[in-house]
Coordinates of C-alpha atoms (C1' of nucleotides) in Angstrom, one line a residue:
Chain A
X1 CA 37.9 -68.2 -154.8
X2 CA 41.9 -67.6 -154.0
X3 CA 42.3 -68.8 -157.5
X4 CA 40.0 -66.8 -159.3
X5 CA 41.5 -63.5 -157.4
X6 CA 44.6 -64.4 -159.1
X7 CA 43.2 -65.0 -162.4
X8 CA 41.9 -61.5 -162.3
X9 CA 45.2 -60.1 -160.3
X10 CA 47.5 -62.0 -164.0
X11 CA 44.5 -60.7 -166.3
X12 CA 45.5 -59.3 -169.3
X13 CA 44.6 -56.3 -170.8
X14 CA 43.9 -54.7 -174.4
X15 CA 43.9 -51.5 -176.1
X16 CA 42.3 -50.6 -178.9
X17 CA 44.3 -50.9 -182.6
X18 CA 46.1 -47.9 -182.8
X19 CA 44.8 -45.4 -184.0
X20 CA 41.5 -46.2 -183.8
X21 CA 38.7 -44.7 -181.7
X22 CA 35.6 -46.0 -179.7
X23 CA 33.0 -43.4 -180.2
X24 CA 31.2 -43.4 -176.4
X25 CA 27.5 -42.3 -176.3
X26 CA 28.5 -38.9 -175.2
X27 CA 30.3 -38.6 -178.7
X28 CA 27.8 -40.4 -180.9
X29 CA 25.1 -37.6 -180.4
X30 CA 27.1 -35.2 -182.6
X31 CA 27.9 -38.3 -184.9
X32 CA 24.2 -39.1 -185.5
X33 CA 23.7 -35.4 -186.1
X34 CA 26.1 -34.9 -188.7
X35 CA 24.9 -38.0 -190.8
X36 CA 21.5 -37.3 -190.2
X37 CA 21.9 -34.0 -191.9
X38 CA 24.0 -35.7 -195.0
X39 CA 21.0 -38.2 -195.4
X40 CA 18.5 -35.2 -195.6
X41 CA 20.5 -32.8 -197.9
X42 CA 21.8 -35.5 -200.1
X43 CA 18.1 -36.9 -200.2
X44 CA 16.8 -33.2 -201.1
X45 CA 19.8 -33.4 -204.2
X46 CA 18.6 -36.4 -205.6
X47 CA 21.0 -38.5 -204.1
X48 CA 20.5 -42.4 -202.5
X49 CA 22.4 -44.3 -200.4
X50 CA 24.9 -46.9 -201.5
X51 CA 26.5 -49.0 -199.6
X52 CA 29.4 -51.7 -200.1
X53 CA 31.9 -53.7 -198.6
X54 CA 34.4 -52.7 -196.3
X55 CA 36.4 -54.3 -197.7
X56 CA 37.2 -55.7 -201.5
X57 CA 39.6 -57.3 -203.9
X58 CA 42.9 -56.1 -203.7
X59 CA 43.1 -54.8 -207.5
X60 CA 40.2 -52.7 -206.7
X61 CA 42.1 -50.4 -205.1
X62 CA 45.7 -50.9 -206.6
X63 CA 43.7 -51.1 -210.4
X64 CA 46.4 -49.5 -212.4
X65 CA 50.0 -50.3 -212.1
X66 CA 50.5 -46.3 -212.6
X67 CA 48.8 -45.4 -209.5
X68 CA 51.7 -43.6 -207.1
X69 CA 49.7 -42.0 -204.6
X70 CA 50.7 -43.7 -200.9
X71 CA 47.1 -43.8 -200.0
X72 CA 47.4 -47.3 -202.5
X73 CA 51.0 -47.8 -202.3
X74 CA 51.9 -47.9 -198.7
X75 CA 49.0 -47.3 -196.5
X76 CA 46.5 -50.2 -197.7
X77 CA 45.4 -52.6 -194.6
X78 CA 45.4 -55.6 -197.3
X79 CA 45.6 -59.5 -196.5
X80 CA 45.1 -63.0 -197.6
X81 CA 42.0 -64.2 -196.4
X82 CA 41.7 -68.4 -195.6
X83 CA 40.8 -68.5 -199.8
X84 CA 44.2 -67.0 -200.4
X85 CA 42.5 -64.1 -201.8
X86 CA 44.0 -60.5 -201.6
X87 CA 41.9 -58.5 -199.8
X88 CA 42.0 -55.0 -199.2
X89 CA 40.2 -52.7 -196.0
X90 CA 39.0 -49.7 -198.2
X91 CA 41.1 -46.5 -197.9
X92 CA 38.7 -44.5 -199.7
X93 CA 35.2 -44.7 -201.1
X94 CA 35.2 -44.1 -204.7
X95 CA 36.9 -47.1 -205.8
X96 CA 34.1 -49.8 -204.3
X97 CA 31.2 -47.2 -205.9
X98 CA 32.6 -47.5 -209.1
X99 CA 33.0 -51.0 -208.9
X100 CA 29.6 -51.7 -207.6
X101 CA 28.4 -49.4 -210.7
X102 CA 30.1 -51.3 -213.2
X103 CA 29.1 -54.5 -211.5
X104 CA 25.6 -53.6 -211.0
X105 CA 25.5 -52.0 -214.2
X106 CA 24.1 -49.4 -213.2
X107 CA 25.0 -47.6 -216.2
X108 CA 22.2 -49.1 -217.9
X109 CA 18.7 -48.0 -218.9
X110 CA 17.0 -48.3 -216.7
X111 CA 18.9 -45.9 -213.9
X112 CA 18.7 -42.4 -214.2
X113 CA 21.5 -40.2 -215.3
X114 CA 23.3 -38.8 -213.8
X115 CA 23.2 -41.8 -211.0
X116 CA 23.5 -40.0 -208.1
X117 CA 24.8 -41.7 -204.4
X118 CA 25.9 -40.9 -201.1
X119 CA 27.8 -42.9 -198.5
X120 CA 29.0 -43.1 -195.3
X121 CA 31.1 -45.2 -193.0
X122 CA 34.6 -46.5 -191.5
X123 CA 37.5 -46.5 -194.3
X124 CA 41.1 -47.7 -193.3
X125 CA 44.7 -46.4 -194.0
X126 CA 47.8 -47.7 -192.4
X127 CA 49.3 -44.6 -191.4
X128 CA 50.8 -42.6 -188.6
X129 CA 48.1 -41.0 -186.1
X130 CA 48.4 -37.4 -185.9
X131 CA 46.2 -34.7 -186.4
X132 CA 42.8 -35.3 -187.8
X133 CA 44.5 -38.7 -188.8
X134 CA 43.3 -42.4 -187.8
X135 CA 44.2 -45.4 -189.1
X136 CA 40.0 -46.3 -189.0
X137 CA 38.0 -43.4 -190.0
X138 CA 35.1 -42.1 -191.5
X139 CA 34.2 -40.5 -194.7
X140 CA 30.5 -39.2 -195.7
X141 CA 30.9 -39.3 -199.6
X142 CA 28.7 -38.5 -203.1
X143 CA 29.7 -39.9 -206.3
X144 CA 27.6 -39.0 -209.8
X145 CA 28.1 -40.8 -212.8
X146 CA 27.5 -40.0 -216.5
X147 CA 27.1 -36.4 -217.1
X148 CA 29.9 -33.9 -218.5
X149 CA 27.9 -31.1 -217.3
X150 CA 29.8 -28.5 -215.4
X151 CA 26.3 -27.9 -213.6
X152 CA 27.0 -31.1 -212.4
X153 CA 30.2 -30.0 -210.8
X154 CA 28.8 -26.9 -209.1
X155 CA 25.9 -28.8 -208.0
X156 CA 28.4 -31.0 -205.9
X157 CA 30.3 -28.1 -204.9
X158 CA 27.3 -26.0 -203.8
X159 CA 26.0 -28.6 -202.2
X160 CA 29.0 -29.7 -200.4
X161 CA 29.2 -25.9 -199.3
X162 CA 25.8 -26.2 -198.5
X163 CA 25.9 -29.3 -196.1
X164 CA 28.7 -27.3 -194.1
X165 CA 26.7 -24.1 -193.6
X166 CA 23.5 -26.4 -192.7
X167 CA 25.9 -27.5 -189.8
X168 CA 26.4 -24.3 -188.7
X169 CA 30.3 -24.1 -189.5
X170 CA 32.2 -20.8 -190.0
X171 CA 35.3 -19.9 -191.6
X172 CA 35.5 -22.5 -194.6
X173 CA 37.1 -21.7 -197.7
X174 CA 36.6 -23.5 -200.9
X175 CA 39.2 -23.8 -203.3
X176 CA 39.0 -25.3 -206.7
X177 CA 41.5 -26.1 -209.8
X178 CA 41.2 -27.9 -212.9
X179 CA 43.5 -30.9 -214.3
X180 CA 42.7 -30.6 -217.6
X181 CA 42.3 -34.1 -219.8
X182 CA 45.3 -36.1 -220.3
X183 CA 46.1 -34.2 -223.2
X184 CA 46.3 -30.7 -220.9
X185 CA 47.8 -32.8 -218.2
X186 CA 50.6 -34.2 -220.5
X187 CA 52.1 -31.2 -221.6
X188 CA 51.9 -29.4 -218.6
X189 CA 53.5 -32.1 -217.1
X190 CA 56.8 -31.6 -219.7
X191 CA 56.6 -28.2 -218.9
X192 CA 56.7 -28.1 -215.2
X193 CA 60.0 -31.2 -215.7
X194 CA 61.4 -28.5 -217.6
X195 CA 60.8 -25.6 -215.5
X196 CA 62.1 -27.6 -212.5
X197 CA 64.5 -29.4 -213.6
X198 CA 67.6 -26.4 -213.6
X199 CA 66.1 -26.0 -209.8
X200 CA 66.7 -29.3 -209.4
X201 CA 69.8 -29.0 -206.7
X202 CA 67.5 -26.7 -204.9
X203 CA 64.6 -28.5 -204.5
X204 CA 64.0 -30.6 -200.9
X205 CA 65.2 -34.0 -200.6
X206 CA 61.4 -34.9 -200.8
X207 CA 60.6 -32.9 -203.6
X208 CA 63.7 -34.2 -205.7
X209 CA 62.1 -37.5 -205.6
X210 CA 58.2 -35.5 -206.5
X211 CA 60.0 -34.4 -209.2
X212 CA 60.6 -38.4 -210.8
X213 CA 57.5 -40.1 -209.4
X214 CA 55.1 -37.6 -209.5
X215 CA 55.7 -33.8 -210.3
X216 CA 52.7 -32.2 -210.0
X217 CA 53.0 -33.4 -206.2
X218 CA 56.2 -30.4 -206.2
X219 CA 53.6 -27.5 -206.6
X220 CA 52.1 -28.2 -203.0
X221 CA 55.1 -28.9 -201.3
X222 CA 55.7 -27.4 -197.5
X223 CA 59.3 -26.5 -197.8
X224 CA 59.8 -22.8 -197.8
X225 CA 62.7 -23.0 -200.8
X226 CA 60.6 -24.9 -202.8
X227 CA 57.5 -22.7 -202.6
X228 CA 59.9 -19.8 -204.0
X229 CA 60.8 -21.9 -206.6
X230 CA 57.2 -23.1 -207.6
X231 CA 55.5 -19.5 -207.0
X232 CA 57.0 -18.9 -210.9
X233 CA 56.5 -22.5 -212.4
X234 CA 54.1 -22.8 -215.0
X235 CA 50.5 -22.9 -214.1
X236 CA 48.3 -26.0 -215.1
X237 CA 45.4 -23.6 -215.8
X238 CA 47.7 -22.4 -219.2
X239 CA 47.9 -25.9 -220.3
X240 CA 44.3 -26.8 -220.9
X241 CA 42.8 -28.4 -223.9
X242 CA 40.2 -26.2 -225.4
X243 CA 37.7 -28.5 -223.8
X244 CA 38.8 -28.2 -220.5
X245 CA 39.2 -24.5 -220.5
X246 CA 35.7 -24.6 -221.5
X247 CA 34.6 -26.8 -218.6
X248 CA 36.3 -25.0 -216.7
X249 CA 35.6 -21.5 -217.6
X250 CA 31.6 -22.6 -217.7
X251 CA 32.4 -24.1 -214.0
X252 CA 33.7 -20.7 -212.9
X253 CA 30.4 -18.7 -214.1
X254 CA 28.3 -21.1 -212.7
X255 CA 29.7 -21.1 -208.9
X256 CA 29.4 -17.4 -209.8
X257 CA 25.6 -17.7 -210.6
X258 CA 24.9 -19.7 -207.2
X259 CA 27.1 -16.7 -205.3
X260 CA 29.4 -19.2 -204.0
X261 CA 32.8 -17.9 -202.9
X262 CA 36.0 -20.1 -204.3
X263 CA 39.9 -19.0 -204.9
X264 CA 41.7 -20.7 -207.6
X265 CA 44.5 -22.9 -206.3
X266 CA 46.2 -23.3 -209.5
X267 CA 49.1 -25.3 -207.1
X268 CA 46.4 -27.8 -206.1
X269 CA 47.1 -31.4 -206.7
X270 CA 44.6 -34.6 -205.1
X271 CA 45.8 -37.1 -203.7
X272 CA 44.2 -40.0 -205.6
X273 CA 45.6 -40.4 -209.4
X274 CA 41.9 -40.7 -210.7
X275 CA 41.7 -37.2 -210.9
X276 CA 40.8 -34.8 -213.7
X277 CA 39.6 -31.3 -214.8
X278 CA 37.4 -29.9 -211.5
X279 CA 39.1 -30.6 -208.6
X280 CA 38.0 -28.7 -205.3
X281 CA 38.7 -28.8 -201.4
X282 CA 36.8 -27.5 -198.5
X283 CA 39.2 -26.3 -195.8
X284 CA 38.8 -24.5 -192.6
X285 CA 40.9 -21.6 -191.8
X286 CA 40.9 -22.1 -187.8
X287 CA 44.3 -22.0 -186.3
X288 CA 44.3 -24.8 -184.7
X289 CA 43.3 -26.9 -186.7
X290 CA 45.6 -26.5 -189.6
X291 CA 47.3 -29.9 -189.3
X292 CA 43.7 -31.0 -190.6
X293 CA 42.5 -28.6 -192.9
X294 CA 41.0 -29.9 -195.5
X295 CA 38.0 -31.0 -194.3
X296 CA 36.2 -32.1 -197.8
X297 CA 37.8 -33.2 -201.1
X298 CA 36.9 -34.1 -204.9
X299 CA 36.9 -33.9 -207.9
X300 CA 36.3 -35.2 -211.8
X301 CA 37.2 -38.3 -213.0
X302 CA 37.0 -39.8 -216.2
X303 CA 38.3 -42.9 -216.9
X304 CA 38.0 -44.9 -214.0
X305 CA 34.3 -46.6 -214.8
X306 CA 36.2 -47.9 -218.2
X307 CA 39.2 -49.1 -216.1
X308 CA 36.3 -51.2 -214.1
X309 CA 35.3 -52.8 -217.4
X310 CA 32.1 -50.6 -217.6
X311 CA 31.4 -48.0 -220.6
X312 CA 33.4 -44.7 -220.7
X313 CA 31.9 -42.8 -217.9
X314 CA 32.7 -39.4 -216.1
X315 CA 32.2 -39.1 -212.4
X316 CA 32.8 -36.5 -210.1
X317 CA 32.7 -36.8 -206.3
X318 CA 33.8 -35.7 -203.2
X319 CA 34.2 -36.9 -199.3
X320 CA 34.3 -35.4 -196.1
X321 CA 36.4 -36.7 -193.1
X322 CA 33.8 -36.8 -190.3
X323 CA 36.2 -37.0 -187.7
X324 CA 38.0 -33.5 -188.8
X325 CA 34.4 -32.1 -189.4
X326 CA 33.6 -33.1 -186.4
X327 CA 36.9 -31.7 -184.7
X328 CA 35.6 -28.3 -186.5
X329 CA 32.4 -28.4 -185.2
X330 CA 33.4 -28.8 -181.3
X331 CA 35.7 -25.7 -181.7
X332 CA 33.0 -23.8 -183.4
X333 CA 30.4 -25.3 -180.8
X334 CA 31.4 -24.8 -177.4
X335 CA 28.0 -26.1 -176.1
X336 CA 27.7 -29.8 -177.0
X337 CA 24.6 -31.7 -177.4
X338 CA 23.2 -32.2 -173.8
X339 CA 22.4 -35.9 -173.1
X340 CA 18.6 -35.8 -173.0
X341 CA 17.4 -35.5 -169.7
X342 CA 14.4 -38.0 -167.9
X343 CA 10.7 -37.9 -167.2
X344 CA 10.6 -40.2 -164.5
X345 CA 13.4 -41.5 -161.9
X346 CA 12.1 -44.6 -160.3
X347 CA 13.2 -44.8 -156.4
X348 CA 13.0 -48.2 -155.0
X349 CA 13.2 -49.5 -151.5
X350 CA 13.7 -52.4 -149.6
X351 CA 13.7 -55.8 -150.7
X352 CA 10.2 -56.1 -152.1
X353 CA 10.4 -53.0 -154.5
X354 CA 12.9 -55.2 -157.1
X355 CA 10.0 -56.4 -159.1
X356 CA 7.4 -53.6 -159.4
X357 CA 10.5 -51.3 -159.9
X358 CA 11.4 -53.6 -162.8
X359 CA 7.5 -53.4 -164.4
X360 CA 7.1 -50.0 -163.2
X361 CA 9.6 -48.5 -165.7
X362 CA 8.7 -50.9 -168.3
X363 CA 5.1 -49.3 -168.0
X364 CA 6.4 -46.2 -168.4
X365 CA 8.3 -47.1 -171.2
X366 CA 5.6 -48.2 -173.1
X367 CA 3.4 -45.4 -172.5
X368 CA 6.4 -43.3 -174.1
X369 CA 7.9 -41.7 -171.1
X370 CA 11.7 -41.6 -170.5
X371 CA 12.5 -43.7 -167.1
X372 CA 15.2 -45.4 -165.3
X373 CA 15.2 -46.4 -161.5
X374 CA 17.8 -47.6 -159.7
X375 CA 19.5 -51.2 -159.4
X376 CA 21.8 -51.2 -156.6
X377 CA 19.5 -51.7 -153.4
X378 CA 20.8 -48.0 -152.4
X379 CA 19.6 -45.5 -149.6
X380 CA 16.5 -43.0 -150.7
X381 CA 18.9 -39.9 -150.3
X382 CA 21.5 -41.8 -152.8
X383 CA 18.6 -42.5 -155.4
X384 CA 17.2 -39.2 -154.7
X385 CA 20.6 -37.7 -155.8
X386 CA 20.8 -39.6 -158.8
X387 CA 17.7 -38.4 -159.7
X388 CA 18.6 -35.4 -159.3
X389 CA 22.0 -35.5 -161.8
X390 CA 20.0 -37.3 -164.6
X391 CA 17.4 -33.9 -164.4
X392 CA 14.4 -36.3 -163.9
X393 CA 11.9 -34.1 -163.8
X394 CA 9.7 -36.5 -161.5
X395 CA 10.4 -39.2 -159.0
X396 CA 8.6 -41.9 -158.4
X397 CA 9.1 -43.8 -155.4
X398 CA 8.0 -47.4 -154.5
X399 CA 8.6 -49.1 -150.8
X400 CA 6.7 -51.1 -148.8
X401 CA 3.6 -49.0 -147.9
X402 CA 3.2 -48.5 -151.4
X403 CA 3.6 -51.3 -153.1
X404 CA 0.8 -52.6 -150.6
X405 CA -1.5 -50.3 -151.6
X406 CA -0.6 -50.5 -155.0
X407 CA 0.2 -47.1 -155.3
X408 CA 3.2 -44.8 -156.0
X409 CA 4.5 -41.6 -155.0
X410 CA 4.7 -39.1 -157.1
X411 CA 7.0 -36.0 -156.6
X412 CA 8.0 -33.4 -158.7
X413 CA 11.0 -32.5 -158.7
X414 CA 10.7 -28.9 -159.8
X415 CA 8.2 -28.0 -157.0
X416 CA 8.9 -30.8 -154.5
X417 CA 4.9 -31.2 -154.6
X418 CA 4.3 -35.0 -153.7
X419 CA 1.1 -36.9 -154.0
X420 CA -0.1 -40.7 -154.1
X421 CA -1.3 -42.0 -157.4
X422 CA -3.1 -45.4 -158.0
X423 CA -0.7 -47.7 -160.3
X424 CA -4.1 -48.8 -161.7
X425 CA -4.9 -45.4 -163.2
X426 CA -1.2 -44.7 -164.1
X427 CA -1.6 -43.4 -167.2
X428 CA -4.2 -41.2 -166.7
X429 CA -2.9 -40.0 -163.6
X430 CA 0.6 -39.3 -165.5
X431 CA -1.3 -37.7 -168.3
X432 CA -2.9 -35.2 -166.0
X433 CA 0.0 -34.6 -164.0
X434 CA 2.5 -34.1 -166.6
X435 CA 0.1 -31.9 -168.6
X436 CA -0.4 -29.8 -165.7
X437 CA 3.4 -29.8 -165.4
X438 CA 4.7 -28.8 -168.3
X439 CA 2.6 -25.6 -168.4
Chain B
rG1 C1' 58.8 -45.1 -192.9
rC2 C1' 61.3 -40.6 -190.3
rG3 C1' 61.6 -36.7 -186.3
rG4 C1' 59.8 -34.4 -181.5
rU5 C1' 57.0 -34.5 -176.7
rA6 C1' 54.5 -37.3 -173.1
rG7 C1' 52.4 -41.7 -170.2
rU8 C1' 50.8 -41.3 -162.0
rG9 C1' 43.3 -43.2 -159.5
rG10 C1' 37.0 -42.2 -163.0
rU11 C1' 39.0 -36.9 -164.1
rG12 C1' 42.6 -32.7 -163.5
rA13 C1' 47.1 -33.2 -161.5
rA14 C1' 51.6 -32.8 -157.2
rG15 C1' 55.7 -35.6 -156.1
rU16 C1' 60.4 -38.3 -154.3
rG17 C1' 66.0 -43.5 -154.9
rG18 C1' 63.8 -45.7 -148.8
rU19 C1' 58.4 -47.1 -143.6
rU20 C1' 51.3 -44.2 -145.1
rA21 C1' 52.0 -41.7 -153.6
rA22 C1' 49.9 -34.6 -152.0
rC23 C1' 45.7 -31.7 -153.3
rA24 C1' 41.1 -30.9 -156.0
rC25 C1' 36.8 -32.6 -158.7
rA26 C1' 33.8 -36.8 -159.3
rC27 C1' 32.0 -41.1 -156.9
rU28 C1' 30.3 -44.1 -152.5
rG29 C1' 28.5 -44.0 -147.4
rG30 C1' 27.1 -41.1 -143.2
rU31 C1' 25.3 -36.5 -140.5
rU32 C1' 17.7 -39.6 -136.5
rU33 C1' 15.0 -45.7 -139.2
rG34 C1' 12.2 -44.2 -146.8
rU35 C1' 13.3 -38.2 -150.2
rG36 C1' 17.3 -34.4 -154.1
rG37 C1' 20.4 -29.9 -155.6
rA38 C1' 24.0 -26.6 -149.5
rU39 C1' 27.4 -27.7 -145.3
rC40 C1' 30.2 -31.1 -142.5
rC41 C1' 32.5 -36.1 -141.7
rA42 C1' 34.5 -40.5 -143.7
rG43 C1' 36.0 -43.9 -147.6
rC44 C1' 38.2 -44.2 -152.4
rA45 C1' 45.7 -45.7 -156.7
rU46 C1' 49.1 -53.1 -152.8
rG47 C1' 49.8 -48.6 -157.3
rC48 C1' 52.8 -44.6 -160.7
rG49 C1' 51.6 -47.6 -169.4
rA50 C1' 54.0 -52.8 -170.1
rG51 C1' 58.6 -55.9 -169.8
rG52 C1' 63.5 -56.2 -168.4
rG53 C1' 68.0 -54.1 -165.9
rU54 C1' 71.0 -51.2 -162.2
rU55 C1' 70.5 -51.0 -156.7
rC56 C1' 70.2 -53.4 -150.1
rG57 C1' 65.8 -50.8 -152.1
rA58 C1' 62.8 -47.7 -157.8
rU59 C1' 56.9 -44.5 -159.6
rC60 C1' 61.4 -41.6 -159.6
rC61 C1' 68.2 -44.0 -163.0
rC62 C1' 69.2 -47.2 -167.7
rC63 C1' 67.3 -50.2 -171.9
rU64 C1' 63.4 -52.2 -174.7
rU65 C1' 58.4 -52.0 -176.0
rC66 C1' 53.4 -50.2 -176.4
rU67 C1' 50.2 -46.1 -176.7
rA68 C1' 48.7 -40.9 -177.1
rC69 C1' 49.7 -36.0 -179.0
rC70 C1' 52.4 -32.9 -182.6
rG71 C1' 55.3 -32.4 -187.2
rC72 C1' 57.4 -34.6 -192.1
rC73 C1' 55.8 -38.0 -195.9
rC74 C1' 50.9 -38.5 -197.4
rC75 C1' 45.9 -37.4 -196.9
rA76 C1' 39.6 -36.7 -195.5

RNA sequence: GCGGUAGUGGUGAAGUGGUUAACACACUGGUUUGUGGAUCCAGCAUGCGAGGGUUCGAUCCCCUUCUACCGCCCCA
């Protein structure tokens, strides 16, 4: 005994990974209800659910040795597994889709195009917690594959836009830019070196080093200075091929058509280096949570099913964070999802009630009815109150006297009305009760 | 990877280099032996994130570390 205490007195103790989050019954509720609604509305588009590893080859992710976005350069959770295999946690959900496309050919005959699918669940990024930013999160996520059609891109925007206002949220903006094709991308690409290069000695210390790795990544820069100096750079949307000005000029119309509201962020870069033509974000314009603003993301891509070995493919996706969404949702929500309340509190008492408490509740389980009792051997007014905080809306109680006469005691807790009922006739008697009860 | 702020019980928190770490909420028990939501009474941190150090003595001073929150980078 003395040695066990000090077993427990030297115990260790554990914290979750950092940044990462266990989601507690309380929280859940609202989780369940935000993915429940994706199922539906995604379901109602035409869309299925895939759903594939967590995790996958390393070069799944890092596919192209030109890829110089941090979400594949420095934040991948990857490993060698036992088989000396490079491994990779996801960061993001596009790259296993694709793969799982390619490798499933799903490209083939017999699927219809476009192939249409949704997902959901934990992704993984090595990164500094802050706002509306875990190191395990979650992204809900649609990816279609094999139309051109800039219907097909409104249709993901509208119904992105849709799933938000099904959730009841307020203030969103949604703000969309085009890429171009590598042609449009290419030459705009010159022009901006060109335009910021005399700025150069201007620019901030990050966005000197945007400027060699990546320049586009300069036209959404933070720093004051180097806004000023962007706000009269070239704009992609002059540099597009006459195929992507028609995509996107068609796009424009279209989210015109469905009365959707958009701004053009010509300044708009995505993160991922996949990207092409329409590219769109969903971000709230809530104060507070402006660390975390973009809520939803996508966009067009082109090459990547050919870069997976399959046929040249377009896609176009998007995903949402469900933690920020969710952050959104309990600032627009004050009043949470209430934990549903009981139908019967069973109060048991004295040493004989363990067992018919145990296949009371069971019974009323299976006739459907919400119950609990009590497992602690504690005092009638202690059970009572319990009742009472769990909003039972009837108590049940079992002691000696009834459990003899194989009865129960039935009180509601509304009226404080009590009566005797046979446990023989329980669900009849409940029936009639609770009928009477309820109206 | 860089910068800032913080870390006291289930929760919100006060506090000080020195015998018992406020107060409130919650919880548990009691206020006539089996009946709730009110009142009253009592109990409830051998412990102040963790590990070192300074000191006769540290929750309070110093160092390290971990974690959380915020910002940069980046991103959903």
């Amino acid at each position: 005994m003395r040695f066990y205490a000090e077993i427990v007195m030297a115990k260790k103790t554990f914290q979750r990974p950092k940044g990462t989050a266990d989601i507690l019954p309380e929280q859940s509720v609202a989780w369940q209800k935000v993915e429940a609604v994706a199922r539906q509305l995604f379901s109602n588009y035409g869309f299925g659910e895939i759903r594939t590893p967590m995790f996958e080859n390393f070069e799944v992710f890092a596919r192209s040795a030109g890829d110089t976005s941090d979400v594949v350069t420095k934040e991948m959770y990857d490993f060698y597994d036992k088989g000396d295999r490079h491994v990779a946690l996801r960061p993001e959900g596009t790259a296993g889709v694709v793969r799982a496309y390619v490798e499933n050919k799903l490209y083939g005959p017999d699927h219809e195009k476009p192939y249409k699918v949704f997902y959901m669940g934990p992704m993984f990024r090595y990164e500094r917690p802050q706002a509306g930013r875990f190191r395990q999160f979650h992204q809900i996520g649609v990816e279609a594959f094999g139309s051109k059609s800039p219907a097909l891109d409104v249709e993901i925007i509208a119904m992105a836009v849709n799933y938000f206002k099904t959730l009841g949220l307020k203030n969103l903006t949604v703000a969309i830019n085009s890429l171009g094709d590598q042609e449009s991308r290419q030459a705009y690409r010159q022009a901006l070196i060109d335009y910021l290069k005399p700025h150069f000695d201007d620019l901030s210390q990050d966005s000197q080093t945007r400027l060699e790795q990546n320049p586009l990544r300069v036209l959404d820069s933070k720093d004051k200075k180097d806004q000023e100096i962007v706000a009269d750079a070239p704009s992609i949307l002059d540099f597009l091929s006459e195929a992507s000005q028609a995509h996107w000029q068609r796009v424009q119309e279209l989210l015109d058509l469905l009365e959707i509201n958009y701004t053009i962020d010509s300044n708009m870069v995505r993160g991922l280096d996949y990207y092409n033509d329409t590219i769109f974000e969903i971000m709230t314009t809530d104060e507070n949570l402006s660390g975390a603003a973009t809520i939803a993301g996508g966009g067009r891509y082109s090459g990547l099913v050919e870069e997976f070995g399959g046929p040249d493919t377009p896609g176009i996706g998007f995903a949402v964070g469900v933690e920020r969404l969710l952050a959104l949702l309990a600032s627009q929500n004050a009043e949470a999802a209430k934990e549903p309340q009981l139908d019967f509190y069973v109060v048991n008492l004295g040493e004989g009630s363990d067992a018919p408490a145990l296949k009371l509740v069971q019974d009323l389980r299976q006739l459907g009815y919400r119950a609990n009792r009590d497992y602690l051997d504690r005092s009638a007014k202690s059970q009572f109150k319990t009742a009472n905080r769990l909003e039972a809306a009837y108590v049940m109680t079992l002691g000696d006297s009834e459990i003899a006469n194989h009865t129960v005691s039935l009180k509601n807790m509304e009226s404080g009305e009590q009566e005797e009922i046979k446990l023989d006739q329980l669900a009849e008697e409940l029936a009639r009760v609770t009928k009477k009860g309820d109206k």
